[in-house]
Amino acid sequence: MNRGHLITPLKNFISRRLDSSVLLFIASLAAIVVANTPFNSIYQFLIEYPIFIQVGNFEVFSHGGETMSLLSFVNDVLMVLFFLQVGLEIKQEGLVGELSSARRAIFPVVGAMGGMIVPILVFFLFCHEEPGSRGMAIPMATDIAFALAVLSSLGSRVPPALKTFLASLAVADDIGGIIVIAVFYSTHLNLVMLLWAVGALALLFILGQIGVRKLWLYYLGTFIVWYFFLQSGIHTTIAGVLVAFIVSARPTIPTQRMIQLIRGMLGLFPEEEQKTAGRAVLLPHEQVAVVYTMSQTVRGAVNPVQRMETQLAPIVNYIVLPFFAFVNAGVTFGNISMDQLMGIPLAISAGLFIGKPLGIFIFSYLFIKLTNGIMPLGMTTKNLAALSVLGGIGFTVSLFIASLSYGSPEHAILLNEAKIGIFVGSIVSGIVGFLLLKKLLPQKTKS
């Protein structure tokens, strides 16, 4: 397998996450502005608006007999698509990307482990009593869209090794976040519904093994598994990840066979271009059939994992994530006392700005020293330390975990405090990380 196949998933991962960063920022800023103006009442009415869809006696979006609000719909339904896409990205990296071999994966994975463990410990130092301690996992997440956006703003001065490390670390970070959500944020289990979910996943796996490659089947399966998870007590976003892991990565037609077939079908067309003089051209029915067959053949050469991830990317990046940011980022700054700021906000911001870079750098540095390893080309101890600061930019998954930690009505104040901590820690990490990298990275040479 050539090097192009190895770096393609990572390039796609970086470019798509960068695409969403601007919309995420705009949606977040809009939510903050609206939440701190007289329009806040309209904003609150909007996010609490019930989403009611009923088919016969079956209400689609309800849980525990209660209709979902718009906020719950976004967090428990639309975010399943986000985690489905994340799962597909993880699978691609595990198959042919930076995480496909232990040698390439171990360095960023070790850094990611430190970036998850140390922030939790830092949070616990500042806030270790209930109910505030429920949010100790909030600072363990890195928002790769914003982190890559800050890193990419330095242009060609950034060595490829830094982008590769940050993106690979983010994939491992996502895996850690998924595990935490599954283990610590699931509620009372309904084993019957859980068994139904497992059965649906097993059926999807079997269908993939016998050659079924229809994407609509996987989307339908995602909905079914989502519903069973919703009723089982396991957080619904895990449904998206599990379906992603069992989506078939085998194409219907091998690449070389596809090339042979296309070459043969091209021979059925005239070699000389027809002179049309701007008139419409109608192909003979035989050639129309050939063109259709060619399109199906080319489609069959792309495996379902890549096709599904490509379809989901624009939906997630341009609709789901901005929508999530808008309904979740509405923090209010009025009536916040200094004592409140010294609690959850300080714990989260310290976890992001102090714990995250310390964990990433110390674990990565010790791994290199203890294994007598060599840092990737272009990476130094200093720019690794500066890059680690960008790991403290926590947003999407941090807000998501905050909503899980303090989502009940009686903890609304704590959720607002958590958002303040996320914003402060992320902004400071982004600014400091940018300034450090700008100082440490070599200047562009003038031609």
Tab-separated table of C-alpha atoms in Angstrom:
chain	number	residue	atom	x	y	z
A	1	MET	CA	0.000	0.000	0.000
A	2	ASN	CA	1.483	3.338	-0.996
A	3	ARG	CA	1.932	6.357	1.203
A	4	GLY	CA	-0.950	8.194	-0.458
A	5	HIS	CA	-3.404	5.684	0.914
A	6	LEU	CA	-1.968	6.173	4.391
A	7	ILE	CA	-2.263	9.938	4.577
A	8	THR	CA	-5.588	10.410	2.777
A	9	PRO	CA	-7.821	9.693	5.811
A	10	LEU	CA	-5.786	12.104	7.928
A	11	LYS	CA	-5.937	14.841	5.282
A	12	ASN	CA	-9.708	14.432	5.044
A	13	PHE	CA	-9.977	14.501	8.828
A	14	ILE	CA	-8.017	17.753	9.083
A	15	SER	CA	-9.739	19.561	6.197
A	16	ARG	CA	-13.267	18.665	7.310
A	17	ARG	CA	-12.671	19.665	10.902
A	18	LEU	CA	-11.216	22.978	9.707
A	19	ASP	CA	-14.278	23.596	7.560
A	20	SER	CA	-16.582	23.498	10.577
A	21	SER	CA	-14.546	25.797	12.831
A	22	VAL	CA	-15.832	29.100	11.374
A	23	LEU	CA	-19.491	28.096	11.590
A	24	LEU	CA	-18.958	26.753	15.108
A	25	PHE	CA	-17.510	30.090	16.174
A	26	ILE	CA	-20.316	32.118	14.590
A	27	ALA	CA	-23.043	29.903	16.079
A	28	SER	CA	-21.431	30.030	19.530
A	29	LEU	CA	-21.020	33.804	19.435
A	30	ALA	CA	-24.640	34.216	18.326
A	31	ALA	CA	-25.840	32.037	21.208
A	32	ILE	CA	-23.820	34.024	23.775
A	33	VAL	CA	-25.032	37.364	22.430
A	34	VAL	CA	-28.700	36.292	22.363
A	35	ALA	CA	-28.499	34.732	25.834
A	36	ASN	CA	-27.264	38.027	27.335
A	37	THR	CA	-29.841	40.319	25.731
A	38	PRO	CA	-33.587	40.798	26.221
A	39	PHE	CA	-34.003	38.069	23.586
A	40	ASN	CA	-32.884	35.477	26.146
A	41	SER	CA	-36.514	34.568	26.877
A	42	ILE	CA	-37.039	33.766	23.186
A	43	TYR	CA	-33.816	31.731	23.188
A	44	GLN	CA	-34.945	29.728	26.229
A	45	PHE	CA	-38.369	29.185	24.660
A	46	LEU	CA	-36.676	27.936	21.490
A	47	ILE	CA	-34.387	25.372	23.120
A	48	GLU	CA	-37.242	24.074	25.278
A	49	TYR	CA	-39.654	23.804	22.338
A	50	PRO	CA	-41.040	20.235	22.136
A	51	ILE	CA	-40.176	18.063	19.138
A	52	PHE	CA	-43.262	15.956	18.578
A	53	ILE	CA	-43.458	13.373	15.782
A	54	GLN	CA	-45.996	10.588	16.150
A	55	VAL	CA	-46.635	7.613	13.860
A	56	GLY	CA	-49.857	5.936	14.943
A	57	ASN	CA	-49.500	5.373	18.678
A	58	PHE	CA	-45.708	5.553	18.480
A	59	GLU	CA	-44.032	8.835	19.437
A	60	VAL	CA	-40.628	8.850	17.790
A	61	PHE	CA	-38.728	11.353	19.920
A	62	SER	CA	-39.779	10.667	23.478
A	63	HIS	CA	-37.957	9.258	26.465
A	64	GLY	CA	-39.510	8.009	29.660
A	65	GLY	CA	-42.901	9.068	28.382
A	66	GLU	CA	-41.792	12.688	27.943
A	67	THR	CA	-41.514	14.504	24.622
A	68	MET	CA	-38.005	15.721	23.799
A	69	SER	CA	-37.248	19.422	23.805
A	70	LEU	CA	-35.210	20.925	20.971
A	71	LEU	CA	-32.150	20.864	23.244
A	72	SER	CA	-32.643	17.171	24.020
A	73	PHE	CA	-33.318	16.439	20.352
A	74	VAL	CA	-30.028	18.018	19.323
A	75	ASN	CA	-28.005	16.334	22.090
A	76	ASP	CA	-29.647	12.910	21.977
A	77	VAL	CA	-30.572	12.579	18.294
A	78	LEU	CA	-28.585	14.878	15.995
A	79	MET	CA	-25.340	14.298	17.891
A	80	VAL	CA	-25.677	10.601	17.064
A	81	LEU	CA	-24.770	11.624	13.505
A	82	PHE	CA	-21.705	13.454	14.821
A	83	PHE	CA	-20.531	10.405	16.730
A	84	LEU	CA	-21.361	8.179	13.750
A	85	GLN	CA	-19.026	10.322	11.648
A	86	VAL	CA	-16.382	10.303	14.404
A	87	GLY	CA	-16.634	6.508	14.547
A	88	LEU	CA	-16.172	6.269	10.782
A	89	GLU	CA	-13.116	8.566	10.974
A	90	ILE	CA	-11.666	6.455	13.776
A	91	LYS	CA	-12.242	3.282	11.762
A	92	GLN	CA	-10.473	4.736	8.712
A	93	GLU	CA	-7.506	5.816	10.804
A	94	GLY	CA	-7.404	2.383	12.420
A	95	LEU	CA	-7.459	0.616	9.043
A	96	VAL	CA	-5.094	2.639	6.862
A	97	GLY	CA	-4.222	5.836	8.718
A	98	GLU	CA	-1.945	7.008	11.486
A	99	LEU	CA	-3.482	4.579	13.992
A	100	SER	CA	-3.222	1.514	11.732
A	101	SER	CA	-0.021	0.257	13.338
A	102	ALA	CA	1.238	0.301	16.904
A	103	ARG	CA	4.468	2.010	15.834
A	104	ARG	CA	2.677	5.053	14.387
A	105	ALA	CA	-0.160	5.144	16.905
A	106	ILE	CA	1.575	4.732	20.228
A	107	PHE	CA	3.135	8.215	20.457
A	108	PRO	CA	-0.064	10.298	20.021
A	109	VAL	CA	-2.101	7.733	21.977
A	110	VAL	CA	0.209	8.062	24.981
A	111	GLY	CA	-0.048	11.859	24.718
A	112	ALA	CA	-3.825	11.611	24.541
A	113	MET	CA	-3.897	9.425	27.659
A	114	GLY	CA	-1.968	12.067	29.580
A	115	GLY	CA	-4.287	14.715	28.159
A	116	MET	CA	-7.258	12.860	29.620
A	117	ILE	CA	-5.888	11.768	32.999
A	118	VAL	CA	-4.167	14.948	34.236
A	119	PRO	CA	-7.062	17.378	33.501
A	120	ILE	CA	-9.400	15.175	35.535
A	121	LEU	CA	-6.944	15.272	38.445
A	122	VAL	CA	-6.576	19.057	38.172
A	123	PHE	CA	-10.353	19.469	38.132
A	124	PHE	CA	-10.641	17.258	41.204
A	125	LEU	CA	-8.118	19.421	43.082
A	126	PHE	CA	-10.371	22.464	42.706
A	127	CYS	CA	-13.775	20.800	42.819
A	128	HIS	CA	-14.115	17.394	44.486
A	129	GLU	CA	-17.522	17.556	46.154
A	130	GLU	CA	-20.925	16.633	44.758
A	131	PRO	CA	-22.665	17.752	42.640
A	132	GLY	CA	-19.835	19.800	41.105
A	133	SER	CA	-17.488	16.815	40.855
A	134	ARG	CA	-19.808	15.188	38.318
A	135	GLY	CA	-18.164	17.337	35.665
A	136	MET	CA	-14.589	16.186	36.224
A	137	ALA	CA	-14.472	14.672	32.708
A	138	ILE	CA	-15.346	17.995	31.027
A	139	PRO	CA	-11.733	19.266	30.584
A	140	MET	CA	-10.465	15.968	29.146
A	141	ALA	CA	-11.809	16.749	25.645
A	142	THR	CA	-10.079	18.682	22.859
A	143	ASP	CA	-12.050	20.405	20.113
A	144	ILE	CA	-9.959	19.482	17.125
A	145	ALA	CA	-11.791	21.878	14.780
A	146	PHE	CA	-10.686	24.950	16.737
A	147	ALA	CA	-7.275	23.510	17.652
A	148	LEU	CA	-6.440	22.769	14.018
A	149	ALA	CA	-7.796	26.165	12.968
A	150	VAL	CA	-5.384	27.922	15.361
A	151	LEU	CA	-2.494	25.721	14.250
A	152	SER	CA	-3.260	26.222	10.555
A	153	SER	CA	-3.366	30.008	10.998
A	154	LEU	CA	0.440	29.842	11.245
A	155	GLY	CA	0.535	28.611	7.656
A	156	SER	CA	3.511	26.820	6.148
A	157	ARG	CA	5.615	27.456	9.241
A	158	VAL	CA	3.928	24.454	10.888
A	159	PRO	CA	5.803	21.183	10.261
A	160	PRO	CA	3.525	18.396	8.979
A	161	ALA	CA	4.510	16.313	12.025
A	162	LEU	CA	2.727	18.760	14.348
A	163	LYS	CA	-0.537	18.574	12.402
A	164	THR	CA	-0.283	14.801	12.208
A	165	PHE	CA	0.364	14.513	15.947
A	166	LEU	CA	-2.486	16.860	16.873
A	167	ALA	CA	-4.995	15.157	14.553
A	168	SER	CA	-3.970	11.652	15.659
A	169	LEU	CA	-4.115	12.726	19.293
A	170	ALA	CA	-7.614	14.069	18.660
A	171	VAL	CA	-8.766	10.722	17.270
A	172	ALA	CA	-7.456	8.946	20.369
A	173	ASP	CA	-9.003	11.705	22.488
A	174	ASP	CA	-12.381	11.065	20.836
A	175	ILE	CA	-12.094	7.378	21.685
A	176	GLY	CA	-11.461	8.270	25.330
A	177	GLY	CA	-14.451	10.621	25.360
A	178	ILE	CA	-16.686	7.927	23.886
A	179	ILE	CA	-15.610	5.441	26.558
A	180	VAL	CA	-16.231	7.964	29.337
A	181	ILE	CA	-19.707	8.790	28.002
A	182	ALA	CA	-20.582	5.092	27.695
A	183	VAL	CA	-19.327	4.126	31.163
A	184	PHE	CA	-20.081	7.125	33.358
A	185	TYR	CA	-23.059	8.837	31.740
A	186	SER	CA	-25.395	5.929	31.203
A	187	THR	CA	-28.405	5.647	33.517
A	188	HIS	CA	-30.469	2.741	34.834
A	189	LEU	CA	-30.045	-0.133	32.392
A	190	ASN	CA	-32.944	-1.888	30.708
A	191	LEU	CA	-31.345	-5.203	29.759
A	192	VAL	CA	-34.174	-6.230	27.439
A	193	MET	CA	-33.772	-3.106	25.297
A	194	LEU	CA	-29.993	-3.466	25.451
A	195	LEU	CA	-30.270	-7.037	24.114
A	196	TRP	CA	-32.478	-5.814	21.271
A	197	ALA	CA	-29.798	-3.222	20.423
A	198	VAL	CA	-27.090	-5.878	20.455
A	199	GLY	CA	-29.244	-8.041	18.199
A	200	ALA	CA	-29.710	-5.195	15.712
A	201	LEU	CA	-25.959	-4.550	15.681
A	202	ALA	CA	-25.270	-8.255	15.145
A	203	LEU	CA	-27.714	-8.347	12.225
A	204	LEU	CA	-26.042	-5.344	10.596
A	205	PHE	CA	-22.654	-7.012	11.022
A	206	ILE	CA	-23.866	-10.257	9.444
A	207	LEU	CA	-25.417	-8.414	6.499
A	208	GLY	CA	-22.125	-6.616	5.920
A	209	GLN	CA	-20.222	-9.901	6.018
A	210	ILE	CA	-22.431	-11.493	3.360
A	211	GLY	CA	-21.911	-8.603	0.974
A	212	VAL	CA	-24.715	-6.105	1.644
A	213	ARG	CA	-23.330	-2.626	0.929
A	214	LYS	CA	-26.474	-0.444	0.858
A	215	LEU	CA	-25.959	2.704	2.925
A	216	TRP	CA	-29.689	3.151	3.576
A	217	LEU	CA	-29.529	-0.121	5.502
A	218	TYR	CA	-26.840	1.264	7.826
A	219	TYR	CA	-28.789	4.508	8.336
A	220	LEU	CA	-31.920	2.525	9.152
A	221	GLY	CA	-29.866	0.336	11.466
A	222	THR	CA	-28.488	3.440	13.197
A	223	PHE	CA	-32.030	4.652	13.889
A	224	ILE	CA	-33.108	1.262	15.255
A	225	VAL	CA	-30.030	0.895	17.469
A	226	TRP	CA	-30.448	4.522	18.599
A	227	TYR	CA	-34.033	3.850	19.692
A	228	PHE	CA	-33.115	0.720	21.656
A	229	PHE	CA	-30.216	2.556	23.312
A	230	LEU	CA	-32.514	5.449	24.204
A	231	GLN	CA	-34.807	3.024	26.019
A	232	SER	CA	-31.975	0.938	27.497
A	233	GLY	CA	-30.255	3.695	29.489
A	234	ILE	CA	-27.026	3.640	27.453
A	235	HIS	CA	-26.366	7.093	26.064
A	236	THR	CA	-27.667	7.282	22.512
A	237	THR	CA	-24.496	8.712	20.968
A	238	ILE	CA	-22.791	5.361	21.570
A	239	ALA	CA	-25.216	3.882	19.034
A	240	GLY	CA	-23.610	5.974	16.284
A	241	VAL	CA	-20.100	4.854	17.239
A	242	LEU	CA	-20.976	1.161	17.403
A	243	VAL	CA	-22.747	1.217	14.037
A	244	ALA	CA	-19.704	2.978	12.537
A	245	PHE	CA	-17.415	0.240	13.809
A	246	ILE	CA	-19.417	-2.496	12.070
A	247	VAL	CA	-19.954	-0.704	8.739
A	248	SER	CA	-18.204	-2.792	6.109
A	249	ALA	CA	-14.852	-1.480	4.926
A	250	ARG	CA	-14.752	-3.817	1.923
A	251	PRO	CA	-15.760	-2.459	-1.486
A	252	THR	CA	-18.057	-4.390	-3.766
A	253	ILE	CA	-15.502	-4.288	-6.586
A	254	PRO	CA	-11.684	-4.245	-6.129
A	255	THR	CA	-10.002	-1.140	-7.532
A	256	GLN	CA	-8.074	-2.959	-10.254
A	257	ARG	CA	-11.202	-4.785	-11.397
A	258	MET	CA	-13.061	-1.470	-11.529
A	259	ILE	CA	-10.333	0.008	-13.742
A	260	GLN	CA	-10.517	-2.952	-16.120
A	261	LEU	CA	-14.314	-2.716	-16.366
A	262	ILE	CA	-14.290	1.046	-16.962
A	263	ARG	CA	-11.671	0.709	-19.701
A	264	GLY	CA	-13.784	-1.924	-21.390
A	265	MET	CA	-16.928	0.195	-21.220
A	266	LEU	CA	-15.106	3.291	-22.534
A	267	GLY	CA	-14.373	1.305	-25.655
A	268	LEU	CA	-18.099	1.305	-26.442
A	269	PHE	CA	-18.016	5.067	-27.066
A	270	PRO	CA	-16.766	6.678	-30.301
A	271	GLU	CA	-13.171	7.862	-30.138
A	272	GLU	CA	-13.845	11.077	-32.075
A	273	GLU	CA	-15.783	13.867	-30.382
A	274	GLN	CA	-19.153	14.566	-31.986
A	275	LYS	CA	-19.611	18.104	-33.309
A	276	THR	CA	-22.690	19.472	-31.596
A	277	ALA	CA	-22.422	23.232	-32.277
A	278	GLY	CA	-24.087	23.973	-28.959
A	279	ARG	CA	-27.021	21.613	-29.557
A	280	ALA	CA	-28.267	19.096	-27.030
A	281	VAL	CA	-26.825	15.603	-27.367
A	282	LEU	CA	-28.939	12.510	-26.854
A	283	LEU	CA	-26.971	9.329	-26.266
A	284	PRO	CA	-28.223	6.080	-27.717
A	285	HIS	CA	-30.052	3.914	-25.179
A	286	GLU	CA	-27.155	1.443	-25.185
A	287	GLN	CA	-24.682	4.163	-24.214
A	288	VAL	CA	-27.023	5.510	-21.528
A	289	ALA	CA	-27.074	2.030	-20.025
A	290	VAL	CA	-23.269	1.901	-20.182
A	291	VAL	CA	-22.919	5.288	-18.438
A	292	TYR	CA	-25.270	4.134	-15.680
A	293	THR	CA	-23.308	0.887	-15.300
A	294	MET	CA	-20.065	2.881	-15.108
A	295	SER	CA	-21.428	5.037	-12.294
A	296	GLN	CA	-22.525	1.942	-10.358
A	297	THR	CA	-19.146	0.310	-10.950
A	298	VAL	CA	-17.231	3.353	-9.692
A	299	ARG	CA	-19.506	3.575	-6.660
A	300	GLY	CA	-18.895	-0.084	-5.902
A	301	ALA	CA	-15.135	0.510	-5.791
A	302	VAL	CA	-15.528	2.890	-2.813
A	303	ASN	CA	-16.134	1.037	0.433
A	304	PRO	CA	-19.212	1.860	2.557
A	305	VAL	CA	-17.128	3.412	5.356
A	306	GLN	CA	-15.734	6.103	3.050
A	307	ARG	CA	-19.011	6.659	1.191
A	308	MET	CA	-20.954	7.040	4.429
A	309	GLU	CA	-18.391	9.356	6.014
A	310	THR	CA	-18.331	11.501	2.857
A	311	GLN	CA	-22.126	11.802	2.904
A	312	LEU	CA	-22.238	12.667	6.603
A	313	ALA	CA	-19.381	15.209	6.623
A	314	PRO	CA	-21.289	18.203	5.168
A	315	ILE	CA	-24.411	17.409	7.226
A	316	VAL	CA	-22.449	17.195	10.462
A	317	ASN	CA	-20.041	20.082	9.787
A	318	TYR	CA	-22.531	22.582	8.390
A	319	ILE	CA	-25.772	21.659	10.175
A	320	VAL	CA	-25.392	19.425	13.227
A	321	LEU	CA	-22.357	21.017	14.903
A	322	PRO	CA	-23.377	24.678	14.379
A	323	PHE	CA	-26.888	23.810	15.578
A	324	PHE	CA	-25.406	22.020	18.603
A	325	ALA	CA	-23.206	25.030	19.363
A	326	PHE	CA	-26.114	27.451	19.133
A	327	VAL	CA	-28.441	25.574	21.517
A	328	ASN	CA	-25.687	24.657	24.000
A	329	ALA	CA	-23.379	27.685	24.074
A	330	GLY	CA	-25.915	30.167	25.473
A	331	VAL	CA	-24.044	31.051	28.645
A	332	THR	CA	-25.272	34.020	30.719
A	333	PHE	CA	-22.807	36.218	32.598
A	334	GLY	CA	-25.202	38.062	34.884
A	335	ASN	CA	-25.480	37.311	38.610
A	336	ILE	CA	-22.206	35.338	38.722
A	337	SER	CA	-20.397	35.864	42.010
A	338	MET	CA	-16.674	35.534	42.624
A	339	ASP	CA	-17.306	32.492	44.831
A	340	GLN	CA	-19.039	30.771	41.924
A	341	LEU	CA	-16.133	31.534	39.614
A	342	MET	CA	-13.763	29.917	42.084
A	343	GLY	CA	-15.667	26.636	41.871
A	344	ILE	CA	-16.592	24.805	38.672
A	345	PRO	CA	-15.379	27.526	36.240
A	346	LEU	CA	-11.908	27.578	37.814
A	347	ALA	CA	-11.748	23.789	37.944
A	348	ILE	CA	-12.618	23.424	34.250
A	349	SER	CA	-10.467	26.300	32.964
A	350	ALA	CA	-7.502	25.059	35.024
A	351	GLY	CA	-8.096	21.536	33.768
A	352	LEU	CA	-8.020	22.772	30.166
A	353	PHE	CA	-5.244	25.353	30.361
A	354	ILE	CA	-2.987	23.629	32.917
A	355	GLY	CA	-3.971	19.967	33.088
A	356	LYS	CA	-4.375	19.311	29.382
A	357	PRO	CA	-0.964	20.601	28.182
A	358	LEU	CA	0.831	19.147	31.201
A	359	GLY	CA	-0.680	15.737	30.588
A	360	ILE	CA	0.004	15.703	26.851
A	361	PHE	CA	3.560	16.988	27.161
A	362	ILE	CA	4.710	14.986	30.178
A	363	PHE	CA	3.328	11.674	28.937
A	364	SER	CA	4.696	12.241	25.405
A	365	TYR	CA	8.115	13.430	26.608
A	366	LEU	CA	8.528	10.576	29.089
A	367	PHE	CA	7.509	8.064	26.435
A	368	ILE	CA	10.261	9.332	24.117
A	369	LYS	CA	12.841	9.274	26.915
A	370	LEU	CA	11.905	5.877	28.363
A	371	THR	CA	11.775	4.164	24.978
A	372	ASN	CA	14.831	5.936	23.522
A	373	GLY	CA	12.579	7.056	20.714
A	374	ILE	CA	13.023	9.913	18.274
A	375	MET	CA	10.482	12.679	17.783
A	376	PRO	CA	8.979	12.998	14.297
A	377	LEU	CA	10.809	15.230	11.815
A	378	GLY	CA	10.107	18.879	12.599
A	379	MET	CA	8.962	18.271	16.166
A	380	THR	CA	11.092	19.497	19.069
A	381	THR	CA	10.624	19.461	22.829
A	382	LYS	CA	9.737	23.155	22.766
A	383	ASN	CA	7.188	23.096	19.976
A	384	LEU	CA	5.664	19.905	21.431
A	385	ALA	CA	5.125	21.821	24.681
A	386	ALA	CA	3.564	24.740	22.785
A	387	LEU	CA	1.405	22.389	20.703
A	388	SER	CA	0.197	20.708	23.896
A	389	VAL	CA	-1.303	24.017	25.013
A	390	LEU	CA	-3.654	23.896	22.005
A	391	GLY	CA	-4.961	20.637	23.424
A	392	GLY	CA	-6.673	22.787	26.055
A	393	ILE	CA	-9.120	24.128	23.483
A	394	GLY	CA	-12.165	22.199	24.585
A	395	PHE	CA	-15.540	22.952	23.090
A	396	THR	CA	-17.856	20.500	21.319
A	397	VAL	CA	-17.291	17.377	23.408
A	398	SER	CA	-16.631	19.453	26.543
A	399	LEU	CA	-20.014	21.170	26.179
A	400	PHE	CA	-21.570	17.809	25.444
A	401	ILE	CA	-20.141	16.218	28.599
A	402	ALA	CA	-21.162	19.322	30.581
A	403	SER	CA	-24.753	18.874	29.395
A	404	LEU	CA	-24.611	15.253	30.546
A	405	SER	CA	-23.074	16.190	33.901
A	406	TYR	CA	-25.366	19.092	34.805
A	407	GLY	CA	-28.267	18.656	32.395
A	408	SER	CA	-31.040	18.307	34.981
A	409	PRO	CA	-33.107	21.441	35.752
A	410	GLU	CA	-31.875	21.603	39.355
A	411	HIS	CA	-28.289	21.915	38.090
A	412	ALA	CA	-28.929	24.668	35.515
A	413	ILE	CA	-26.708	27.121	37.414
A	414	LEU	CA	-23.873	24.582	37.498
A	415	LEU	CA	-24.218	24.026	33.750
A	416	ASN	CA	-23.940	27.764	33.146
A	417	GLU	CA	-20.822	27.881	35.339
A	418	ALA	CA	-19.364	24.951	33.407
A	419	LYS	CA	-19.853	26.790	30.114
A	420	ILE	CA	-17.978	29.799	31.494
A	421	GLY	CA	-15.094	27.529	32.483
A	422	ILE	CA	-15.038	25.899	29.050
A	423	PHE	CA	-14.977	29.242	27.240
A	424	VAL	CA	-12.310	30.808	29.470
A	425	GLY	CA	-10.044	27.746	29.405
A	426	SER	CA	-10.426	27.308	25.655
A	427	ILE	CA	-9.844	30.961	24.761
A	428	VAL	CA	-6.776	31.277	26.985
A	429	SER	CA	-5.367	27.979	25.662
A	430	GLY	CA	-5.906	29.086	22.068
A	431	ILE	CA	-4.282	32.499	22.524
A	432	VAL	CA	-1.297	31.256	24.561
A	433	GLY	CA	-0.746	28.244	22.313
A	434	PHE	CA	-0.804	30.458	19.212
A	435	LEU	CA	1.652	32.969	20.679
A	436	LEU	CA	4.055	30.250	21.826
A	437	LEU	CA	4.031	28.493	18.469
A	438	LYS	CA	4.389	31.792	16.632
A	439	LYS	CA	7.516	32.514	18.659
A	440	LEU	CA	9.025	29.026	18.480
A	441	LEU	CA	8.315	27.957	14.907
A	442	PRO	CA	10.909	29.050	12.303
A	443	GLN	CA	10.048	32.125	10.288
A	444	LYS	CA	9.202	31.738	6.608
A	445	THR	CA	12.209	32.377	4.416
A	446	LYS	CA	11.698	35.145	1.862
A	447	SER	CA	12.332	34.090	-1.691
